[in-house]
Amino acid sequence: MKAKIITSIPGPRSRKLLRAHKLVNGGWGAPHPFVHSHEGSGCYFKDIDGNTFLDFASQVASLPLGYNHPDVKEVVRQYARFSPVKYAGQDFLTKEHQALLEELIAIPPAGMNAAFLINSGAEATENAIKICMRKKKMAKYCVSFEGAFHGRTLGALSLTDTKRVHKEHYFSIPTKRLPFTDEAGQALLDLLEREVSLQEIACVIMEPIQGEGGYNFASKKMMKDIRLVTKQKRIPLIMDEVQSGLGRTGRWWAHQHFSIKPEVIAAAKALQVGATIANKQMFPSDVGAISSTWGGGHIIDMAVAVQIIKTIKRRKLLSRTSSMGKYLLKGLHDMSDDVKGVSNPRGLGLMTAVDLPSARVRNNVILEAAKRGLVVLGCGKQSIRFIPPYIIDRDEIDEGLHIFHDAVIYCSQSRFRHRGEICHFMGCGEHSS
Amino acid sequence: MKAKIITSIPGPRSRKLLRAHKLVNGGWGAPHPFVHSHEGSGCYFKDIDGNTFLDFASQVASLPLGYNHPDVKEVVRQYARFSPVKYAGQDFLTKEHQALLEELIAIPPAGMNAAFLINSGAEATENAIKICMRKKKMAKYCVSFEGAFHGRTLGALSLTDTKRVHKEHYFSIPTKRLPFTDEAGQALLDLLEREVSLQEIACVIMEPIQGEGGYNFASKKMMKDIRLVTKQKRIPLIMDEVQSGLGRTGRWWAHQHFSIKPEVIAAAKALQVGATIANKQMFPSDVGAISSTWGGGHIIDMAVAVQIIKTIKRRKLLSRTSSMGKYLLKGLHDMSDDVKGVSNPRGLGLMTAVDLPSARVRNNVILEAAKRGLVVLGCGKQSIRFIPPYIIDRDEIDEGLHIFHDAVIYCSQSRFRHRGEICHFMGCGEHSS
């Protein structure tokens, strides 16, 4: 397959639907300028206008095996004669729920022998916080990091420190913030010395690689120091692996690259359901302390999640994300050497990013790439992330880099301006501040 | 079909899986003593031991059309050749997302012309609160009711006032509480006079029928007064219809029975996805003010949700929930006349409940009913709720009432004690306080 654009972007059918959508969607977030059909294969999908796109966004890291993977199709086929059910999974058990828990605790790190399934990444974070609070009964604060993104529910959002629009006027739970730098460990010690007592801290929560905040990679020193201080002070450390987890970086969890072990992991996205993972002793023992009607979730989500873990193992996709990630990163390094404006290539496995000169150029490039058949996502102030499915190959990486390269060159022209209606559908650089 | 129990309960296979589950489930909430298979039809399902149960719990109101409804199967069949995708619905549009929004705003009340799809009932509530906060920039408090349950994420949980175990040691956002009585309107006026200024209140949130709190039905006076005061004072009123909505009470939303209209509706459960519903003007206009990776959710959930709304219309299930609800309630009234210990029958459509003499008896009856092939759920201190699928008929209601009747009689014996392992799987009256 190859990316192939046969209409203007958005195509006429997509445009019509996007227009209608803007009128009725309360959460209008400036969607990308096409509408998905269900046709697709591997890293490619078709929109409803018949255009074929190469997907370096993977539904924001939620599609590790790409579109219509045969292993996943086989699982779904087995369910075809039943209508799917949203089980009230904490009240009514299914085999899929138990199977997923068993798969989850069988992957590293050892000692994480229990999990709580929940509906989203935000809810995985919320429950990670909750179980820490239950342990530390005098707690008054959570500690998170500058630039962090942990989700949109009010608890998770309190720990979040990205765009102003995410938080303005919303209530917060009390949060202390550390710099996402080598000074983080010392800053935590300072915090304990000057501002808050040890009992007052429920947990420290961090993303090993900040996602929405801009693909900022924790340094080894930072991670080591934070783990050292939290361990010494017996503060539970939560790793938010919602975006970075389940193999994206070439290991099951990104924090494994740092040879540390947290007390709690929050997962979602590639996992298809949210999950709070920890040693059983970290979880409250009183019945009903954490729960959720759909905790456990959709029967097909759980069955697919089990298959994703199995496929990652069977097809050795960890080593694939690792090697393909290196190849992709090398391509980005080459591009940053050759192309003015492309800078700061960085990555771990297939979680890679570059910076562009400004938010304006970045947003333009996202749209221009889409017009040329490549889907990428922004993050941080002026970064672009590249998070293709784990099954991508070198030719597909080359194709994506090629389109991206051309889009950057095109948008870097001094008089570049987008034309047409595309700007109404996404917050492009021409019309957003 | 008829309920038919052919093994001890839990059956040997279920028992094995439930035991294993307790070891690895961080969220152990004392599940019911069987494990679902996917076999089932209408109001009946089979467990993995081959027992057939009559389901008066509907996956906590998440299964309005019962198991394997032909309309739902037909929808799923259409998706069989694609692997299902968790679309990042606020970034990437699908036809199903738009179709569901359009179906949702086409049902009453008029003027609710936009919706935001999200992952759970808790997230629907969180976003209902968030959009009100964005409107009332000086807000410091939300106002909810005694006995309320709005979800488990920290924002929604702050508004919740049910069991202590749900909230203990968790952070809260500032909340004022009104009595769930005829005095509520006056209490809100008093609150405004004595404690907080008008600008400080973000919203008033209520369930027209408190679910988890005990199937407490708002009185007409209470509802009328609260609407009057909130309207006069321009405080947004949120109706939490997560459990009571989408036809369960014989109207699309339970608050319609009271001839009032809120500013915001929170929905989930029967809808298969969470949704915050309001007039477009209630939603923040700035891009990204509310969002969620999976907001919009699973492609099959959205397609099924569309079908559920269509089927409710086509098969006139609102009038059916209404008439079957009356029949069920009459049966409960008759039982409360005849059977000592069964009291306070109450209901609206197929959202009905009775009280039993104590939590202990109630919990025993739930287990005893399961042993006899009927699944019911508790709520509040000592209530049992009856929330069968909308497609239930009179014979099935009779069958369920008959089993329930016998279970109550059996558990009311003065020397009654459960025997066997069942008590390890659910917090039954013999072993929980």
GROMACS .gro file of N, CA, C and O in nm, chain A residues 17 20-21 23-25, chain B residues 75 94-117 246-247 252-253 256 265 267 270-273 275-278 301-315 318:
model
  248
   17LEU      N    1  -1.937   1.621   0.648
   17LEU     CA    2  -1.956   1.560   0.779
   17LEU      C    3  -1.886   1.643   0.888
   17LEU      O    4  -1.939   1.659   0.999
   20ALA      N    5  -2.100   1.943   0.969
   20ALA     CA    6  -2.214   1.904   1.052
   20ALA      C    7  -2.168   1.874   1.195
   20ALA      O    8  -2.236   1.907   1.292
   21HIS      N    9  -2.051   1.814   1.204
   21HIS     CA   10  -1.996   1.774   1.334
   21HIS      C   11  -1.967   1.896   1.422
   21HIS      O   12  -1.994   1.896   1.542
   23LEU      N   13  -2.117   2.165   1.441
   23LEU     CA   14  -2.240   2.223   1.495
   23LEU      C   15  -2.291   2.149   1.618
   23LEU      O   16  -2.354   2.209   1.704
   24VAL      N   17  -2.264   2.020   1.625
   24VAL     CA   18  -2.328   1.940   1.731
   24VAL      C   19  -2.230   1.880   1.831
   24VAL      O   20  -2.272   1.824   1.933
   25ASN      N   21  -2.101   1.889   1.805
   25ASN     CA   22  -2.003   1.832   1.899
   25ASN      C   23  -1.968   1.934   2.006
   25ASN      O   24  -1.903   2.035   1.979
  508VAL      N   25  -2.624  -0.498   1.363
  508VAL     CA   26  -2.524  -0.391   1.358
  508VAL      C   27  -2.383  -0.449   1.368
  508VAL      O   28  -2.295  -0.416   1.289
  527THR      N   29  -1.534   0.985   1.280
  527THR     CA   30  -1.593   0.870   1.212
  527THR      C   31  -1.742   0.900   1.191
  527THR      O   32  -1.800   0.981   1.262
  528LYS      N   33  -1.799   0.828   1.096
  528LYS     CA   34  -1.943   0.846   1.071
  528LYS      C   35  -2.026   0.808   1.193
  528LYS      O   36  -2.128   0.871   1.221
  529GLU      N   37  -1.980   0.707   1.265
  529GLU     CA   38  -2.057   0.659   1.381
  529GLU      C   39  -2.064   0.767   1.490
  529GLU      O   40  -2.166   0.779   1.558
  530HIS      N   41  -1.956   0.839   1.508
  530HIS     CA   42  -1.953   0.945   1.608
  530HIS      C   43  -2.059   1.050   1.575
  530HIS      O   44  -2.141   1.088   1.659
  531GLN      N   45  -2.057   1.094   1.450
  531GLN     CA   46  -2.154   1.195   1.409
  531GLN      C   47  -2.296   1.141   1.415
  531GLN      O   48  -2.389   1.210   1.460
  532ALA      N   49  -2.315   1.017   1.374
  532ALA     CA   50  -2.449   0.957   1.376
  532ALA      C   51  -2.504   0.953   1.518
  532ALA      O   52  -2.622   0.983   1.542
  533LEU      N   53  -2.417   0.919   1.614
  533LEU     CA   54  -2.464   0.911   1.752
  533LEU      C   55  -2.500   1.050   1.806
  533LEU      O   56  -2.602   1.067   1.873
  534LEU      N   57  -2.417   1.150   1.774
  534LEU     CA   58  -2.451   1.286   1.818
  534LEU      C   59  -2.587   1.326   1.762
  534LEU      O   60  -2.671   1.383   1.832
  535GLU      N   61  -2.609   1.295   1.636
  535GLU     CA   62  -2.735   1.336   1.573
  535GLU      C   63  -2.855   1.262   1.633
  535GLU      O   64  -2.961   1.322   1.654
  536GLU      N   65  -2.838   1.134   1.662
  536GLU     CA   66  -2.948   1.060   1.727
  536GLU      C   67  -2.977   1.117   1.866
  536GLU      O   68  -3.092   1.132   1.906
  537LEU      N   69  -2.869   1.149   1.937
  537LEU     CA   70  -2.884   1.197   2.075
  537LEU      C   71  -2.958   1.329   2.083
  537LEU      O   72  -3.042   1.350   2.171
  538ILE      N   73  -2.926   1.420   1.991
  538ILE     CA   74  -2.989   1.553   2.001
  538ILE      C   75  -3.126   1.553   1.936
  538ILE      O   76  -3.201   1.650   1.951
  539ALA      N   77  -3.161   1.444   1.868
  539ALA     CA   78  -3.294   1.437   1.806
  539ALA      C   79  -3.400   1.391   1.906
  539ALA      O   80  -3.519   1.411   1.884
  540ILE      N   81  -3.357   1.329   2.016
  540ILE     CA   82  -3.456   1.291   2.116
  540ILE      C   83  -3.476   1.409   2.210
  540ILE      O   84  -3.390   1.498   2.218
  541PRO      N   85  -3.587   1.413   2.282
  541PRO     CA   86  -3.610   1.526   2.371
  541PRO      C   87  -3.503   1.531   2.481
  541PRO      O   88  -3.434   1.432   2.502
  542PRO      N   89  -3.491   1.644   2.553
  542PRO     CA   90  -3.569   1.766   2.534
  542PRO      C   91  -3.516   1.851   2.420
  542PRO      O   92  -3.397   1.848   2.391
  543ALA      N   93  -3.605   1.925   2.357
  543ALA     CA   94  -3.566   2.016   2.250
  543ALA      C   95  -3.469   2.120   2.306
  543ALA      O   96  -3.477   2.157   2.424
  544GLY      N   97  -3.380   2.167   2.222
  544GLY     CA   98  -3.286   2.271   2.265
  544GLY      C   99  -3.154   2.214   2.313
  544GLY      O  100  -3.054   2.285   2.322
  545MET      N  101  -3.153   2.086   2.346
  545MET     CA  102  -3.027   2.020   2.377
  545MET      C  103  -2.967   1.980   2.243
  545MET      O  104  -2.988   1.868   2.195
  546ASN      N  105  -2.895   2.069   2.183
  546ASN     CA  106  -2.856   2.048   2.043
  546ASN      C  107  -2.709   2.016   2.022
  546ASN      O  108  -2.657   2.025   1.912
  547ALA      N  109  -2.640   1.979   2.130
  547ALA     CA  110  -2.499   1.940   2.116
  547ALA      C  111  -2.465   1.840   2.226
  547ALA      O  112  -2.532   1.835   2.330
  548ALA      N  113  -2.364   1.762   2.202
  548ALA     CA  114  -2.321   1.664   2.302
  548ALA      C  115  -2.172   1.638   2.288
  548ALA      O  116  -2.113   1.660   2.182
  549PHE      N  117  -2.114   1.594   2.399
  549PHE     CA  118  -1.972   1.559   2.401
  549PHE      C  119  -1.964   1.414   2.449
  549PHE      O  120  -2.010   1.381   2.558
  550LEU      N  121  -1.909   1.328   2.364
  550LEU     CA  122  -1.902   1.186   2.398
  550LEU      C  123  -1.773   1.156   2.476
  550LEU      O  124  -1.667   1.209   2.443
  679LEU      N  125  -3.222   0.744   2.907
  679LEU     CA  126  -3.237   0.668   2.783
  679LEU      C  127  -3.349   0.564   2.789
  679LEU      O  128  -3.337   0.454   2.738
  680GLY      N  129  -3.460   0.606   2.850
  680GLY     CA  130  -3.581   0.525   2.838
  680GLY      C  131  -3.615   0.436   2.956
  680GLY      O  132  -3.723   0.379   2.960
  685TRP      N  133  -3.758   0.940   2.776
  685TRP     CA  134  -3.616   0.937   2.740
  685TRP      C  135  -3.530   0.968   2.862
  685TRP      O  136  -3.429   0.904   2.886
  686TRP      N  137  -3.570   1.069   2.937
  686TRP     CA  138  -3.495   1.107   3.057
  686TRP      C  139  -3.593   1.115   3.173
  686TRP      O  140  -3.706   1.164   3.158
  689GLN      N  141  -3.796   1.431   3.269
  689GLN     CA  142  -3.913   1.473   3.191
  689GLN      C  143  -4.045   1.444   3.263
  689GLN      O  144  -4.145   1.508   3.236
  698ILE      N  145  -2.733   1.755   3.072
  698ILE     CA  146  -2.763   1.616   3.107
  698ILE      C  147  -2.634   1.536   3.101
  698ILE      O  148  -2.556   1.550   3.006
  700ALA      N  149  -2.511   1.149   3.072
  700ALA     CA  150  -2.566   1.017   3.038
  700ALA      C  151  -2.454   0.916   3.022
  700ALA      O  152  -2.338   0.951   3.002
  703ALA      N  153  -2.697   0.286   2.967
  703ALA     CA  154  -2.776   0.234   2.855
  703ALA      C  155  -2.726   0.288   2.722
  703ALA      O  156  -2.745   0.227   2.616
  704LEU      N  157  -2.657   0.403   2.725
  704LEU     CA  158  -2.608   0.466   2.603
  704LEU      C  159  -2.479   0.402   2.550
  704LEU      O  160  -2.436   0.432   2.439
  705GLN      N  161  -2.416   0.319   2.629
  705GLN     CA  162  -2.291   0.248   2.589
  705GLN      C  163  -2.167   0.336   2.593
  705GLN      O  164  -2.055   0.285   2.599
  706VAL      N  165  -2.182   0.465   2.582
  706VAL     CA  166  -2.070   0.558   2.599
  706VAL      C  167  -2.117   0.668   2.694
  706VAL      O  168  -2.237   0.682   2.716
  708ALA      N  169  -2.187   1.063   2.785
  708ALA     CA  170  -2.221   1.182   2.706
  708ALA      C  171  -2.261   1.296   2.798
  708ALA      O  172  -2.336   1.277   2.893
  709THR      N  173  -2.207   1.413   2.768
  709THR     CA  174  -2.251   1.536   2.832
  709THR      C  175  -2.333   1.611   2.727
  709THR      O  176  -2.282   1.639   2.618
  710ILE      N  177  -2.459   1.636   2.758
  710ILE     CA  178  -2.554   1.687   2.658
  710ILE      C  179  -2.605   1.824   2.703
  710ILE      O  180  -2.641   1.841   2.820
  711ALA      N  181  -2.610   1.920   2.612
  711ALA     CA  182  -2.655   2.054   2.649
  711ALA      C  183  -2.679   2.134   2.521
  711ALA      O  184  -2.657   2.085   2.411
  734ASP      N  185  -1.923   0.051   2.010
  734ASP     CA  186  -2.009   0.113   2.112
  734ASP      C  187  -2.097   0.220   2.050
  734ASP      O  188  -2.216   0.229   2.079
  735MET      N  189  -2.035   0.304   1.968
  735MET     CA  190  -2.111   0.415   1.908
  735MET      C  191  -2.217   0.361   1.813
  735MET      O  192  -2.331   0.408   1.812
  736ALA      N  193  -2.181   0.263   1.732
  736ALA     CA  194  -2.277   0.205   1.638
  736ALA      C  195  -2.392   0.137   1.712
  736ALA      O  196  -2.509   0.149   1.673
  737VAL      N  197  -2.358   0.067   1.820
  737VAL     CA  198  -2.463   0.001   1.899
  737VAL      C  199  -2.552   0.105   1.965
  737VAL      O  200  -2.675   0.090   1.971
  738ALA      N  201  -2.492   0.212   2.014
  738ALA     CA  202  -2.571   0.318   2.080
  738ALA      C  203  -2.673   0.377   1.983
  738ALA      O  204  -2.789   0.399   2.019
  739VAL      N  205  -2.629   0.401   1.860
  739VAL     CA  206  -2.722   0.452   1.758
  739VAL      C  207  -2.838   0.355   1.742
  739VAL      O  208  -2.955   0.393   1.738
  740GLN      N  209  -2.805   0.227   1.734
  740GLN     CA  210  -2.908   0.126   1.714
  740GLN      C  211  -3.003   0.117   1.834
  740GLN      O  212  -3.123   0.099   1.817
  741ILE      N  213  -2.948   0.131   1.953
  741ILE     CA  214  -3.034   0.126   2.072
  741ILE      C  215  -3.139   0.236   2.067
  741ILE      O  216  -3.258   0.212   2.092
  742ILE      N  217  -3.097   0.357   2.032
  742ILE     CA  218  -3.193   0.467   2.021
  742ILE      C  219  -3.297   0.437   1.914
  742ILE      O  220  -3.418   0.454   1.935
  743LYS      N  221  -3.250   0.389   1.800
  743LYS     CA  222  -3.344   0.356   1.691
  743LYS      C  223  -3.442   0.246   1.732
  743LYS      O  224  -3.561   0.253   1.701
  744THR      N  225  -3.391   0.145   1.798
  744THR     CA  226  -3.477   0.033   1.839
  744THR      C  227  -3.578   0.078   1.945
  744THR      O  228  -3.694   0.035   1.942
  745ILE      N  229  -3.535   0.161   2.037
  745ILE     CA  230  -3.630   0.213   2.137
  745ILE      C  231  -3.745   0.284   2.067
  745ILE      O  232  -3.862   0.267   2.102
  746LYS      N  233  -3.712   0.360   1.962
  746LYS     CA  234  -3.817   0.430   1.887
  746LYS      C  235  -3.903   0.331   1.809
  746LYS      O  236  -4.026   0.330   1.820
  747ARG      N  237  -3.836   0.249   1.728
  747ARG     CA  238  -3.907   0.164   1.634
  747ARG      C  239  -3.996   0.063   1.704
  747ARG      O  240  -4.106   0.035   1.661
  748ARG      N  241  -3.945   0.009   1.813
  748ARG     CA  242  -4.022  -0.095   1.883
  748ARG      C  243  -4.104  -0.038   1.999
  748ARG      O  244  -4.149  -0.112   2.087
  751LEU      N  245  -4.041   0.286   2.489
  751LEU     CA  246  -4.073   0.378   2.599
  751LEU      C  247  -4.207   0.339   2.660
  751LEU      O  248  -4.222   0.333   2.783
   0.00000   0.00000   0.00000
